Tab-separated table of C-alpha atoms in Angstrom:
chain	number	residue	atom	x	y	z
A	1	MET	CA	123.135	156.254	82.328
A	2	ALA	CA	124.795	152.534	82.078
A	3	VAL	CA	122.449	149.726	80.577
A	4	GLY	CA	120.660	148.447	83.035
A	5	GLU	CA	120.926	150.399	85.250
A	6	LEU	CA	118.017	150.937	87.549
A	7	THR	CA	115.480	154.680	87.395
A	8	SER	CA	113.509	153.345	90.393
A	9	ALA	CA	112.753	150.371	93.113
A	10	ARG	CA	110.194	149.267	95.742
A	11	VAL	CA	110.904	150.655	98.569
A	12	ASP	CA	110.840	147.414	100.170
A	13	ALA	CA	112.803	145.518	98.092
A	14	TRP	CA	115.739	149.252	98.759
A	15	VAL	CA	114.849	149.974	102.984
A	16	TRP	CA	116.002	145.427	103.596
A	17	ALA	CA	118.684	146.616	100.487
A	18	VAL	CA	120.241	148.584	102.382
A	19	ARG	CA	120.185	146.936	106.124
A	20	LEU	CA	117.932	149.152	107.442
A	21	ALA	CA	114.971	146.506	107.947
A	22	PRO	CA	116.523	142.902	108.911
A	23	SER	CA	114.747	141.219	106.308
A	24	ARG	CA	111.786	142.283	103.159
A	25	THR	CA	109.545	140.705	105.272
A	26	ALA	CA	109.783	143.197	108.398
A	27	ALA	CA	110.575	146.157	105.630
A	28	SER	CA	107.038	145.468	103.880
A	29	THR	CA	104.704	145.040	106.897
A	30	ALA	CA	106.578	147.605	108.444
A	31	CYS	CA	105.179	149.856	105.358
A	32	ARG	CA	101.512	148.564	105.551
A	33	GLY	CA	101.979	149.985	108.828
A	34	GLY	CA	102.747	152.887	108.169
A	35	HIS	CA	105.721	153.011	109.507
A	36	VAL	CA	107.425	153.908	106.749
A	37	ARG	CA	107.338	157.363	104.312
A	38	VAL	CA	109.319	157.971	101.253
A	39	ASN	CA	108.977	162.384	100.842
A	40	GLY	CA	106.193	162.399	103.885
A	41	ASP	CA	103.930	160.415	102.361
A	42	ARG	CA	102.940	157.250	103.514
A	43	ALA	CA	104.318	154.487	101.252
A	44	LYS	CA	102.774	150.970	100.437
A	45	PRO	CA	105.459	148.280	100.073
A	46	ALA	CA	105.366	149.107	95.702
A	47	THR	CA	106.052	152.482	95.941
A	48	MET	CA	108.798	153.100	93.503
A	49	VAL	CA	111.461	155.555	95.247
A	50	LYS	CA	114.819	157.170	93.014
A	51	PRO	CA	117.908	159.220	94.351
A	52	GLY	CA	116.980	162.257	95.818
A	53	ASP	CA	114.327	160.472	97.489
A	54	GLU	CA	113.823	161.309	101.635
A	55	VAL	CA	112.953	157.810	103.087
A	56	ARG	CA	112.312	157.952	106.938
A	57	VAL	CA	111.511	154.133	108.471
A	58	ARG	CA	111.152	153.410	111.774
A	59	LEU	CA	111.043	149.848	113.159
A	60	SER	CA	110.236	147.800	116.239
A	61	ARG	CA	112.720	146.511	118.010
A	62	GLY	CA	110.621	143.924	119.660
A	63	ARG	CA	108.464	143.458	122.179
A	64	GLY	CA	106.403	145.754	119.987
A	65	GLU	CA	109.105	148.889	120.706
A	66	LEU	CA	109.172	151.254	118.185
A	67	SER	CA	112.661	152.535	117.693
A	68	ASP	CA	113.530	155.874	117.363
A	69	GLU	CA	113.201	157.132	113.058
A	70	ARG	CA	115.971	156.709	110.677
A	71	ILE	CA	115.887	159.603	108.010
A	72	VAL	CA	117.808	158.584	105.059
A	73	VAL	CA	118.608	160.622	101.548
A	74	VAL	CA	119.014	158.400	98.306
A	75	ARG	CA	121.813	158.466	96.343
A	76	ARG	CA	121.357	154.444	94.774
A	77	LEU	CA	119.036	151.793	94.035
A	78	LEU	CA	119.834	148.160	95.270
A	79	VAL	CA	117.332	145.942	94.763
A	80	LYS	CA	120.011	143.039	96.206
A	81	ARG	CA	121.160	142.348	99.725
A	82	VAL	CA	124.766	143.813	99.838
A	83	SER	CA	127.310	144.284	102.235
A	84	ALA	CA	126.806	147.245	105.208
A	85	SER	CA	129.781	147.906	103.369
A	86	VAL	CA	128.391	149.143	100.110
A	87	ALA	CA	124.409	149.999	101.763
A	88	VAL	CA	126.275	152.710	103.466
A	89	GLU	CA	127.855	154.860	100.255
A	90	ALA	CA	123.551	154.080	99.068
A	91	TYR	CA	122.115	156.662	101.764
A	92	GLU	CA	123.334	159.523	103.311
A	93	ASP	CA	121.943	159.669	106.868
A	94	ARG	CA	120.069	162.382	108.270
A	95	THR	CA	119.179	161.068	111.115
A	96	PRO	CA	119.357	164.002	113.904
A	97	PRO	CA	121.725	162.327	116.846
A	98	PRO	CA	119.272	160.941	119.978
A	99	PRO	CA	119.252	163.302	122.493
A	100	PRO	CA	122.325	162.927	125.683
A	101	ARG	CA	121.132	160.433	128.408
A	102	GLU	CA	120.830	161.792	131.925
A	103	GLU	CA	122.724	160.665	134.437
A	104	ARG	CA	120.815	159.839	137.505
A	105	PRO	CA	122.753	158.015	140.546
A	106	ALA	CA	120.965	154.800	141.700
A	107	ALA	CA	117.964	154.862	143.942
A	108	VAL	CA	118.902	153.007	147.261
A	109	ALA	CA	116.143	150.558	148.860
A	110	VAL	CA	116.247	151.672	152.324
A	111	ARG	CA	114.822	149.675	155.218
A	112	GLU	CA	113.879	149.923	158.399
A	113	ARG	CA	115.743	148.064	161.116
A	114	GLY	CA	114.520	145.094	161.870
A	115	MET	CA	111.695	144.730	159.006
A	116	GLY	CA	112.539	141.103	158.552
A	117	ARG	CA	113.191	139.646	155.325
A	118	PRO	CA	111.085	141.465	151.972
A	119	THR	CA	108.249	139.806	150.678
A	120	LYS	CA	108.457	138.993	146.828
A	121	ARG	CA	106.195	142.796	146.784
A	122	ASP	CA	109.390	144.501	148.425
A	123	ARG	CA	111.654	142.560	146.816
A	124	ARG	CA	110.488	144.027	142.680
A	125	ALA	CA	109.547	147.759	144.321
A	126	ILE	CA	113.888	148.049	144.883
A	127	GLU	CA	114.214	146.350	141.711
A	128	ARG	CA	112.375	149.061	139.728
A	129	LEU	CA	114.071	151.027	141.997
A	130	ARG	CA	117.173	150.128	140.823
A	131	GLY	CA	116.100	149.781	137.446
A	132	HIS	CA	116.180	146.423	137.187
């Protein structure tokens, strides 16, 4: 081991450094909310990780939605944010690929002839059908 090489790092700092979270605050908040697990156990922000540990991270996409879970194994410890190309080398991604999306035909809204202009309620129903 080289002089000054890390043996462990805080999970919130590591998740931020390898770019799994957009900010250190977001990483800490995810830990406190129970969205980060280290080796299957809920992790507090100060939980230490070391090479070989499995980290599962579930961060929000915005508007309260949770994204898919990322499963990574720690290869190298980092506490400072690095470029994306260096960050990818610091972990092994074991996240399963997403299931294939089902292609369904677009729904067509049909109105009877002579019904006149659609109401606001009708327009919203049409938008829902079209997936907007």
